[in-house]
PDB file of C-alpha atoms and ligand atoms in Angstrom:
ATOM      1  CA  UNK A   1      30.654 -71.123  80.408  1.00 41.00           C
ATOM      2  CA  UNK A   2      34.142 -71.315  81.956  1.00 44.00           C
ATOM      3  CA  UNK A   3      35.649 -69.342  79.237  1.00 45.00           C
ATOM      4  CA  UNK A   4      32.591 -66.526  79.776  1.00 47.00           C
ATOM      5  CA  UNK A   5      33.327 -66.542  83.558  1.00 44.00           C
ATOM      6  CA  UNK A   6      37.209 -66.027  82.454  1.00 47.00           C
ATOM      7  CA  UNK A   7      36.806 -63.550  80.163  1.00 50.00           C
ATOM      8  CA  UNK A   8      34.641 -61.750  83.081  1.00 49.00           C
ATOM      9  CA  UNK A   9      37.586 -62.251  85.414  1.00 48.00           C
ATOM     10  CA  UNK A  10      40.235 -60.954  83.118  1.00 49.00           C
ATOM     11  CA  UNK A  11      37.705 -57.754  82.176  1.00 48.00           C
ATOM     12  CA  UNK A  12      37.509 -57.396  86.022  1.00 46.00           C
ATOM     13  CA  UNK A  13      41.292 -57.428  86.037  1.00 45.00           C
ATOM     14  CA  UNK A  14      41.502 -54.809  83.314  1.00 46.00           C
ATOM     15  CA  UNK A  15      39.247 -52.278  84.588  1.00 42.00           C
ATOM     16  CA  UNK A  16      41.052 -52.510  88.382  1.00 41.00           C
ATOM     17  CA  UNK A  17      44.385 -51.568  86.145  1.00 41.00           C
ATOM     18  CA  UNK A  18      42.781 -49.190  84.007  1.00 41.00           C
ATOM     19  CA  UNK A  19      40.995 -47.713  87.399  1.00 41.00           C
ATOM     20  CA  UNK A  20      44.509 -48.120  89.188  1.00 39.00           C
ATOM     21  CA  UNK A  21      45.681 -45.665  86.443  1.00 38.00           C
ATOM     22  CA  UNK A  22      43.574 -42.975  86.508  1.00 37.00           C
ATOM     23  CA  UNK A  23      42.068 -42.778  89.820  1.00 37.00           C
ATOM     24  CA  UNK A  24      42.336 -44.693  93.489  1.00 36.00           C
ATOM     25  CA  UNK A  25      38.809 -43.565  94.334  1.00 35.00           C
ATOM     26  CA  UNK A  26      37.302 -46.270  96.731  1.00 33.00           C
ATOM     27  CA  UNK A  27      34.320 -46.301  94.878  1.00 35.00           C
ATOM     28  CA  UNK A  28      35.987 -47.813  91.783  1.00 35.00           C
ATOM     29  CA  UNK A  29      37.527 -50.094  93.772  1.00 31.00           C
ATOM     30  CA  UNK A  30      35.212 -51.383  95.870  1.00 32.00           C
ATOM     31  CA  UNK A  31      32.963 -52.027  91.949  1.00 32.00           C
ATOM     32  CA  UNK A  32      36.257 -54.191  90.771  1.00 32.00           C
ATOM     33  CA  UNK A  33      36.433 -55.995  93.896  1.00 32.00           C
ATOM     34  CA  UNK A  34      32.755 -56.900  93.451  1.00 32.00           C
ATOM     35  CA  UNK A  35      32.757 -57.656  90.099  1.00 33.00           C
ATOM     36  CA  UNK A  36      35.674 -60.192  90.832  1.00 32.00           C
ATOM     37  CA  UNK A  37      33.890 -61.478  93.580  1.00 30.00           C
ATOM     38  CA  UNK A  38      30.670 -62.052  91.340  1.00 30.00           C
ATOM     39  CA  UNK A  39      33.034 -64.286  89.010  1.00 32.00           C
ATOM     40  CA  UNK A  40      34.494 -66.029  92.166  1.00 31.00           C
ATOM     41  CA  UNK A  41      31.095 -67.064  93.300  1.00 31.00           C
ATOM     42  CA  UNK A  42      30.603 -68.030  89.724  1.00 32.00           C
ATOM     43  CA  UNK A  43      32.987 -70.494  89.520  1.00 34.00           C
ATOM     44  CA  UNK A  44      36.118 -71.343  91.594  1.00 31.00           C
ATOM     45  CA  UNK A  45      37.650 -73.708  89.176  1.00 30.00           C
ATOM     46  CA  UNK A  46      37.656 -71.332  86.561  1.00 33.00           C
ATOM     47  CA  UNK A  47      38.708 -68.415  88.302  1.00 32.00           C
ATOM     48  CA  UNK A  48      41.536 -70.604  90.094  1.00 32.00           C
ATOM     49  CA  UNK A  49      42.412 -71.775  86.323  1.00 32.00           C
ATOM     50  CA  UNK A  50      42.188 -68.062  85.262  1.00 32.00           C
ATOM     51  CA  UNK A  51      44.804 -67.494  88.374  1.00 31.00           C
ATOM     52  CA  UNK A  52      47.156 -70.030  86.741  1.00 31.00           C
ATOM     53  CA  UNK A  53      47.318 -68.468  83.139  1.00 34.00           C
ATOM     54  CA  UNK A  54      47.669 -65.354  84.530  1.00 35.00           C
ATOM     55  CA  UNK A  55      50.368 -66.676  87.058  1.00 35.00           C
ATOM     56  CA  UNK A  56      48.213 -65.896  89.878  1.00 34.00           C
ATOM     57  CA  UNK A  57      47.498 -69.076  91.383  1.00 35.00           C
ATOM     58  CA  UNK A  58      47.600 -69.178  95.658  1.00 36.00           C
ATOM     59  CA  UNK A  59      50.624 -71.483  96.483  1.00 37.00           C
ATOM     60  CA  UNK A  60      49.079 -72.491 100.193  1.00 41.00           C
ATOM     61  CA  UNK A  61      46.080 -70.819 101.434  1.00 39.00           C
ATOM     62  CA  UNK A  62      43.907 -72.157  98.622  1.00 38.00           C
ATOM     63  CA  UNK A  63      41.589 -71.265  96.027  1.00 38.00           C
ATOM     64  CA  UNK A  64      39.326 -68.792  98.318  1.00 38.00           C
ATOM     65  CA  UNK A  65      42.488 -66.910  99.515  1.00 39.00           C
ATOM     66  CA  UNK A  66      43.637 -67.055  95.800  1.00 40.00           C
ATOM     67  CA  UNK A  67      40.559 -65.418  94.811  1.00 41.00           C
ATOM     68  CA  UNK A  68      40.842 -62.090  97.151  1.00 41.00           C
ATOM     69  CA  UNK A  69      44.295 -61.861  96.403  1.00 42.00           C
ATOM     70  CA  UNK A  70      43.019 -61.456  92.536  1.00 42.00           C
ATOM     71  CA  UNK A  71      42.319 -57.858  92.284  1.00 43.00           C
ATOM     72  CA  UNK A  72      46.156 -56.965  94.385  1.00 40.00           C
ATOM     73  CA  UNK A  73      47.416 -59.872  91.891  1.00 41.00           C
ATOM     74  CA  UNK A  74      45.781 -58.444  88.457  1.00 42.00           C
ATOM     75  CA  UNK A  75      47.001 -54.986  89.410  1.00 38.00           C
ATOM     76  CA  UNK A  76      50.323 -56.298  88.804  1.00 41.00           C
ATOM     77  CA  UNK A  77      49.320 -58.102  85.412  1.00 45.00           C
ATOM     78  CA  UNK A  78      50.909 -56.823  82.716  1.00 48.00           C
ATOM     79  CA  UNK A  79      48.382 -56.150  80.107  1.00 50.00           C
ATOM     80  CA  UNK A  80      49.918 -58.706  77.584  1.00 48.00           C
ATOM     81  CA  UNK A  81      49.026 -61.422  80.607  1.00 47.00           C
ATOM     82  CA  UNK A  82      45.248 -60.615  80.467  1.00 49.00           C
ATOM     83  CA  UNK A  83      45.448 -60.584  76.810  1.00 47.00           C
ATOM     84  CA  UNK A  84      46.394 -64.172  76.837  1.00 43.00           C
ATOM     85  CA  UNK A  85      44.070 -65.001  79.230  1.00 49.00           C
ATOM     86  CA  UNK A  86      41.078 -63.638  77.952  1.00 64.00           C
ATOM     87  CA  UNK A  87      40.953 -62.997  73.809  1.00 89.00           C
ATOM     88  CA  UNK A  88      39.832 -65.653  71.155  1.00 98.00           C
ATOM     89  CA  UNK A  89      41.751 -65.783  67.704  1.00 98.00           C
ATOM     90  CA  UNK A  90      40.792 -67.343  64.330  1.00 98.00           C
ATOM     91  CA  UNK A  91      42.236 -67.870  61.209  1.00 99.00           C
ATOM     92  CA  UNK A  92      41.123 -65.746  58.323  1.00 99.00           C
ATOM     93  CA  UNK A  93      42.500 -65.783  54.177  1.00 99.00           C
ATOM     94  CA  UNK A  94      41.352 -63.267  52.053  1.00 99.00           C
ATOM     95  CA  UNK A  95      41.747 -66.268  49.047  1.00 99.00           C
ATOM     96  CA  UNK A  96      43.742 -65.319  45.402  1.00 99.00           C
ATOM     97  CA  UNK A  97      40.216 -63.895  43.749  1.00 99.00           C
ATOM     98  CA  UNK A  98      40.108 -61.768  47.017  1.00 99.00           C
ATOM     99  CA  UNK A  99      43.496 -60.497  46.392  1.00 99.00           C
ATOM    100  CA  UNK A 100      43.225 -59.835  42.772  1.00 98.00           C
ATOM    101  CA  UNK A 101      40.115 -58.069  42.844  1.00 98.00           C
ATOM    102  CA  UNK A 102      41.348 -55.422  45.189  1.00 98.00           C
ATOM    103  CA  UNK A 103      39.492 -56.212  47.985  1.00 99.00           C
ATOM    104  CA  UNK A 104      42.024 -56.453  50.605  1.00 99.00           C
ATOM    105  CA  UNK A 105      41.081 -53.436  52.490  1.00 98.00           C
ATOM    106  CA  UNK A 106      37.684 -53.667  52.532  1.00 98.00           C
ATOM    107  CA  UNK A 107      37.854 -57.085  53.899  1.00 98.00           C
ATOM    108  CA  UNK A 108      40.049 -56.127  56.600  1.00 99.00           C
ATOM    109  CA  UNK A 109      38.325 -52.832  56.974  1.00 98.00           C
ATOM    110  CA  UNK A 110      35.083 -54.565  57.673  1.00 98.00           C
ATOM    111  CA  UNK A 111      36.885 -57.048  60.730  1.00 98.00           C
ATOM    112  CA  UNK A 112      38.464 -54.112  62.229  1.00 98.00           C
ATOM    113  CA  UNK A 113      35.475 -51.399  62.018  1.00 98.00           C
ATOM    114  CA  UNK A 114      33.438 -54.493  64.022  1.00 98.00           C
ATOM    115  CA  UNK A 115      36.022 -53.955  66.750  1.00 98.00           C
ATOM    116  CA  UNK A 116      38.468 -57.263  65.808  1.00 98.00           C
ATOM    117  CA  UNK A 117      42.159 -56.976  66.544  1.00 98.00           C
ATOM    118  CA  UNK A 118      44.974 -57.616  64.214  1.00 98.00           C
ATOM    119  CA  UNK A 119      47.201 -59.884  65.421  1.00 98.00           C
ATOM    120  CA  UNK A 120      49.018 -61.742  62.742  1.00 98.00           C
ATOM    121  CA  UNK A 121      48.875 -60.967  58.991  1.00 98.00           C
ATOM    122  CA  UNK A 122      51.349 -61.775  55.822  1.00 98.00           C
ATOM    123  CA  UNK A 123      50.748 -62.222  52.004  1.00 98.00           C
ATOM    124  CA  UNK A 124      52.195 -65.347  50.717  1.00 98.00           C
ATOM    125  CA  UNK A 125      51.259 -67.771  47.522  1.00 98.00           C
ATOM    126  CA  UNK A 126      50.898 -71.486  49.358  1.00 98.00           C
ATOM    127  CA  UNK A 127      52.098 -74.270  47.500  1.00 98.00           C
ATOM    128  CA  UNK A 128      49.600 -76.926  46.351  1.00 98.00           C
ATOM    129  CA  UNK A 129      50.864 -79.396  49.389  1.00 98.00           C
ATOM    130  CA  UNK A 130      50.128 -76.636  51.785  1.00 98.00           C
ATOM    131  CA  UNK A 131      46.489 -75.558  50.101  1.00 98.00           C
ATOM    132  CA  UNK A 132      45.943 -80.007  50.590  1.00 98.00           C
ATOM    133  CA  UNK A 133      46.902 -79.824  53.893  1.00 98.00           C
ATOM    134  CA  UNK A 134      44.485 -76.508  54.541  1.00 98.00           C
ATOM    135  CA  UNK A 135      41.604 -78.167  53.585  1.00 98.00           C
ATOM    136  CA  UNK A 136      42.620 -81.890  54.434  1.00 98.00           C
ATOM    137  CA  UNK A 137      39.153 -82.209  55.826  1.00 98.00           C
ATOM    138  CA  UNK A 138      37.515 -81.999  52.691  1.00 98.00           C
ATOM    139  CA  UNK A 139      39.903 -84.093  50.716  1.00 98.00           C
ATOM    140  CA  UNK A 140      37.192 -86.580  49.744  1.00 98.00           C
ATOM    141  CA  UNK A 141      34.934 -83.927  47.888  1.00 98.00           C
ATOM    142  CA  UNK A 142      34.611 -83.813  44.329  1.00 98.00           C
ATOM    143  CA  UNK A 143      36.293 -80.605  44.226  1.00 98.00           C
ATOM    144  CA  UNK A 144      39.236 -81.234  46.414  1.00 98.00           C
ATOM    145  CA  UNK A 145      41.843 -80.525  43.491  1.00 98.00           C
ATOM    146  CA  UNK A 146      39.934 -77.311  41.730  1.00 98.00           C
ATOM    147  CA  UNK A 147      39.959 -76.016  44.440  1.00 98.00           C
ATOM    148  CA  UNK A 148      43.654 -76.696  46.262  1.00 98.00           C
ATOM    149  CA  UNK A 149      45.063 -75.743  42.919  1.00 98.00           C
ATOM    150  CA  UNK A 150      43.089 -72.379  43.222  1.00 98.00           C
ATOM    151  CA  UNK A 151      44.259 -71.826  46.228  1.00 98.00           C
ATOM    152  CA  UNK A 152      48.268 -72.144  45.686  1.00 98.00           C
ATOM    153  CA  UNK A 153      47.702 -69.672  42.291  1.00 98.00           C
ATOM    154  CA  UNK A 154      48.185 -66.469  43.105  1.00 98.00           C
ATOM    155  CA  UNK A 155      48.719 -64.660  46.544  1.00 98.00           C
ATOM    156  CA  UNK A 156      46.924 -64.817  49.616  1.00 99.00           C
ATOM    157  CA  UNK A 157      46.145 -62.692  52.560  1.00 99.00           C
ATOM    158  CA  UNK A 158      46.837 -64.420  55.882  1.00 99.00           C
ATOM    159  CA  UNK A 159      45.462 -63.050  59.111  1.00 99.00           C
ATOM    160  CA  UNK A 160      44.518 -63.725  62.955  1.00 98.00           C
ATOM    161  CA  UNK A 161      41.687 -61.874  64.387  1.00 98.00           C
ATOM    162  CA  UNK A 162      41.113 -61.566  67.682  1.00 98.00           C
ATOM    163  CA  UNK A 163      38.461 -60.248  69.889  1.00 98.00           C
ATOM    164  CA  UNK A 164      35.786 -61.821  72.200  1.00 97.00           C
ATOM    165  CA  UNK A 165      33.728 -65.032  69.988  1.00 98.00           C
ATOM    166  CA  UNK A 166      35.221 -63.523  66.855  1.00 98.00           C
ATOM    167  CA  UNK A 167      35.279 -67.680  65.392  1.00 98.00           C
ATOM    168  CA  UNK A 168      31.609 -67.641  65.642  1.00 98.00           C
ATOM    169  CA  UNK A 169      30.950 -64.008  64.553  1.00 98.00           C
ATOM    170  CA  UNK A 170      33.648 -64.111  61.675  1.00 98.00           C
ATOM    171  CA  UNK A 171      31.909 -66.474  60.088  1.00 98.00           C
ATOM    172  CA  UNK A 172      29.431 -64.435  60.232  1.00 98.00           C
ATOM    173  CA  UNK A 173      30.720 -61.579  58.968  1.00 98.00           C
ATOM    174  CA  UNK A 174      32.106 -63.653  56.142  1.00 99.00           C
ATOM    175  CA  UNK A 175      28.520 -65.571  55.192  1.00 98.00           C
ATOM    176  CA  UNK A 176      27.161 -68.615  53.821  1.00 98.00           C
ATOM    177  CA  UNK A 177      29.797 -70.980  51.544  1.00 98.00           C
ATOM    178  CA  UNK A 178      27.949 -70.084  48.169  1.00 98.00           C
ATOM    179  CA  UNK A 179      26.955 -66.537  48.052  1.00 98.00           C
ATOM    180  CA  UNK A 180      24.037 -67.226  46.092  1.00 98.00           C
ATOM    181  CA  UNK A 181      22.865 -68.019  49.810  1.00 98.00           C
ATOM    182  CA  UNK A 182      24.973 -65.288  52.170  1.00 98.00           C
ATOM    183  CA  UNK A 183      23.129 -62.596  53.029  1.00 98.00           C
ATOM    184  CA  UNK A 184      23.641 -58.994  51.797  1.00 98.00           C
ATOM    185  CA  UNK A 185      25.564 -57.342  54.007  1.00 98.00           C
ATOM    186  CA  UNK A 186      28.157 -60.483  55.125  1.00 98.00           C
ATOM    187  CA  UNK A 187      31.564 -60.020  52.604  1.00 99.00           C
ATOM    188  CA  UNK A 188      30.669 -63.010  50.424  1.00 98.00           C
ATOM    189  CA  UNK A 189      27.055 -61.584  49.870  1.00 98.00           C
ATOM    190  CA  UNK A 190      27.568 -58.562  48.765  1.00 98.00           C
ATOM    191  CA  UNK A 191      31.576 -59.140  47.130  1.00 98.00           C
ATOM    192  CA  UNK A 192      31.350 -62.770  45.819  1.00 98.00           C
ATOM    193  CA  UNK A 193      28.805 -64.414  43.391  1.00 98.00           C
ATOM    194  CA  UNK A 194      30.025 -67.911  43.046  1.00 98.00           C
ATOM    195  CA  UNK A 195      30.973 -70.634  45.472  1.00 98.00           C
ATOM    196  CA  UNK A 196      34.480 -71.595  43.811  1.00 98.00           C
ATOM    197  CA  UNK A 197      35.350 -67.813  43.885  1.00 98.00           C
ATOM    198  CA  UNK A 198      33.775 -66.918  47.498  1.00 98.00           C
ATOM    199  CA  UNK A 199      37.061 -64.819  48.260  1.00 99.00           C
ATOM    200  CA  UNK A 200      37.771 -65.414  52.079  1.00 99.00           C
ATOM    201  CA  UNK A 201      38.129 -68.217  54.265  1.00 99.00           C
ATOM    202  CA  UNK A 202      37.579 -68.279  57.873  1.00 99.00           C
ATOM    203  CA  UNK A 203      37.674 -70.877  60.743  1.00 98.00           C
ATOM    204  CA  UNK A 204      34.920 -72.551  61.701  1.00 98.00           C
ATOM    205  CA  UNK A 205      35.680 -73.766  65.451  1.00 98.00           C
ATOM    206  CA  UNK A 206      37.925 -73.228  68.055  1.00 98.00           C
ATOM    207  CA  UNK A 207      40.025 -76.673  67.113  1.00 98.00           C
ATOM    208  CA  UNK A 208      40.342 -76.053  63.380  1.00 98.00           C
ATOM    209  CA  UNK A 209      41.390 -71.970  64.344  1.00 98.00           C
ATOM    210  CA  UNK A 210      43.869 -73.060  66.463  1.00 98.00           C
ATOM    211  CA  UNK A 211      45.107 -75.465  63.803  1.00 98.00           C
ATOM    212  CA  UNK A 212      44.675 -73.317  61.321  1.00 98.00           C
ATOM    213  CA  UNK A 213      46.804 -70.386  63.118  1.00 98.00           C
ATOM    214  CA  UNK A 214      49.803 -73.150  63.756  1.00 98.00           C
ATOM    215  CA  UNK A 215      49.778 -74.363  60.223  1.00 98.00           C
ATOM    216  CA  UNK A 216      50.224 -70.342  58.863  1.00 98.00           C
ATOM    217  CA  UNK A 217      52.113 -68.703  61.460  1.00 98.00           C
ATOM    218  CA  UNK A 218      54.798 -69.375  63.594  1.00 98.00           C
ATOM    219  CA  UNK A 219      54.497 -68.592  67.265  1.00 97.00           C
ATOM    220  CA  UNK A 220      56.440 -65.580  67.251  1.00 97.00           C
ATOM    221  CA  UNK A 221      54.440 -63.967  64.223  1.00 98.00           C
ATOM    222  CA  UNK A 222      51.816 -63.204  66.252  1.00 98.00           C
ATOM    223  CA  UNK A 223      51.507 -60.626  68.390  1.00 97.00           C
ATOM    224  CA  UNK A 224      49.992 -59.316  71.687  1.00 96.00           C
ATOM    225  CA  UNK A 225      49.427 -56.594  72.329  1.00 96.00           C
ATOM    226  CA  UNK A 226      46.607 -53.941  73.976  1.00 95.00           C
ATOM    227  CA  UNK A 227      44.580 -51.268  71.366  1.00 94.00           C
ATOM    228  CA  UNK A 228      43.620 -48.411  72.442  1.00 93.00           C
ATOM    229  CA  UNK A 229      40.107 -48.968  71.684  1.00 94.00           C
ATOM    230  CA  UNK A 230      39.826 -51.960  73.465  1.00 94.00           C
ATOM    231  CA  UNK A 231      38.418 -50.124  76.669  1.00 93.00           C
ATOM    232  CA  UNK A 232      35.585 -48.673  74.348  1.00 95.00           C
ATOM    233  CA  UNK A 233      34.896 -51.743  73.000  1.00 96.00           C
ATOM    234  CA  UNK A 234      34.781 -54.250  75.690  1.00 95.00           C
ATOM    235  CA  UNK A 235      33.157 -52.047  78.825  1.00 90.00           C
ATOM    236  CA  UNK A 236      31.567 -53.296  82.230  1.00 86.00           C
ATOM    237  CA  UNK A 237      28.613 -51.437  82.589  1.00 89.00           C
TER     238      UNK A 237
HETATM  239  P1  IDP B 301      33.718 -72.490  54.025  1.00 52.94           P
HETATM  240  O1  IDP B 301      34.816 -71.835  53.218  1.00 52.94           O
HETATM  241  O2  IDP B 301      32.491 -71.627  54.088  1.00 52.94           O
HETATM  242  O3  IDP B 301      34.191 -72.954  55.373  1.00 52.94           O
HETATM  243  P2  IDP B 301      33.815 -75.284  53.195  1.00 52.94           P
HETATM  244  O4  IDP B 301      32.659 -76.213  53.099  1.00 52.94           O
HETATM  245  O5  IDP B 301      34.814 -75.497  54.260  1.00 52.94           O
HETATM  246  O6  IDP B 301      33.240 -73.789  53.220  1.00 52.94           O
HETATM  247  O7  IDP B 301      34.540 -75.343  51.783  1.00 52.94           O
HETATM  248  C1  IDP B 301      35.815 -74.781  51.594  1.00 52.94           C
HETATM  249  C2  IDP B 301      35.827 -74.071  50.257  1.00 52.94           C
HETATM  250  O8  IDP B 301      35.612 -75.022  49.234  1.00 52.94           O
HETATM  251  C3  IDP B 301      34.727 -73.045  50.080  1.00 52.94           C
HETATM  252  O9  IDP B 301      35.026 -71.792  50.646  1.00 52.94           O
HETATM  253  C4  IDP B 301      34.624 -72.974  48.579  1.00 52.94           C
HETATM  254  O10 IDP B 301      35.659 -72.163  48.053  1.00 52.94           O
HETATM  255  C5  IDP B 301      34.900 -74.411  48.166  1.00 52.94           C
HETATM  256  N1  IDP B 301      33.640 -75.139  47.947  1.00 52.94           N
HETATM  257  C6  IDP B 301      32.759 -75.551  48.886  1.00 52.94           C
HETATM  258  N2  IDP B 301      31.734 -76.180  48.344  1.00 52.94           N
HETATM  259  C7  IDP B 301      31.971 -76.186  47.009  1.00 52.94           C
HETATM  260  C8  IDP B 301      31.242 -76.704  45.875  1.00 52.94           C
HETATM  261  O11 IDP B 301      30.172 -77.291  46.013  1.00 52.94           O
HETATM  262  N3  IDP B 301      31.813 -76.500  44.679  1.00 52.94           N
HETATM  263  C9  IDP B 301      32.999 -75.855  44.501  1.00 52.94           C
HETATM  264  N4  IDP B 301      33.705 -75.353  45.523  1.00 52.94           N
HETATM  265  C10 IDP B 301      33.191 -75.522  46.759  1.00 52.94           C
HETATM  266 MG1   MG B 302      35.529 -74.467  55.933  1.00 52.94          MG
END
């Protein structure tokens, strides 16, 4: 809930700059100022929290004051700010069978045509200590080696995806474990055929993404930044 009123907040922000560029009719302001309002009602924790990451907060007159002064604060935001504040990221592996079967691009092809951002991505071959510590949780299944030696043979695609609940939906997008169960249409239903060779991983919760993304990347490997589609994908009606 406090992430959904945040993400409202930051879109609120957006629009104001995206108004702010191309227009100072009153009318468009006056819809910003409401729609941050709406959030403000909604929640004055999470908007004053959404002031912090977005180095908004009030210093003295409180969260109320802190809250008008959001729409004169966001216009200031850089975009990169409200990127941080608002987008979700996972970690995704297109796995060696992936890679070898040439299905690189359609994986990613089928993340970004959904409306996903790109935010991280490098091809790599993990050693087998790295492939055990990837899927540590599952180190007391039967096929815990098979499958951390499959992982460290042959190169993988690493990514980060971002995009509003793209954890949740990129699982989706991937399918069921064993794709004699995922559903035509998902990448594993209509690419894989068995579970050992289901050619993509993907996070499956906002702890093990954000594990996930510090055990593959470094900090600086990822990177913010605004698309140009973003304002087509992620409108305020
Ligand atoms: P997930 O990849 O859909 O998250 P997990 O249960 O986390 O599925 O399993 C990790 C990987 O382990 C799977 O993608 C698959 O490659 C492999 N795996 C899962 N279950 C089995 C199995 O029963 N036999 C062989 N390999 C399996
Ligand atoms: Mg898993």
């Amino acid at each position: 809930m406090s992430s959904q009123i945040l993400r409202s907040a930051s879109r609120a922000a957006r629009t104001l700059l995206s108004s702010s560029r191309t227009s100072s009719s009153v009318g468009q302001w006056r819809t910003v100022a409401a729609a941050t309002a709406t959030v403000a009602r909604g929640s004055a924790r999470s908007l004053s929290s959404f002031c912090y990451k977005a180095d908004l907060k009030s210093t003295s007159m409180g969260w109320f004051y802190g809250a008008l002064a959001v729409p004169a604060g966001a216009y200031m935001l850089q975009d990169q700010q409200l990127q941080a504040a608002e987008l979700e990221r996972t970690f995704i592996a297109i796995k060696p069978d992936g890679v070898q079967r040439g299905l690189i691009s359609e994986i990613i092809s089928r993340f970004e045509k959904k409306g996903f951002k790109l935010v991280a991505i490098k091809i790599m071959i993990p050693s087998k200590d790295f492939a055990q510590k990837h899927y540590h949780d599952l180190k007391e299944r039967p096929f815990f080696n098979g499958l951390c030696d499959f992982l460290s043979s042959g190169p993988v695609v690493a990514m980060v995806w971002e995009g509003e609940g793209v954890i949740k939906y990129g699982r989706k997008l991937i399918g069921a474990t064993d794709p004699q169960k995922s559903e035509p249409g998902t990448i594993r239903g209509d690419l894989a055929v068995g579970v050992g060779r289901n050619i993509i991983h993907g996070s499956d919760g906002s702890e093990t993404a954000k594990d996930e993304i510090a055990l593959w990347f470094t900090p600086w490997e990822l990177v913010s930044y605004t698309s140009n589609a973003e304002k087509w994908i992620y409108g305020i009606n």
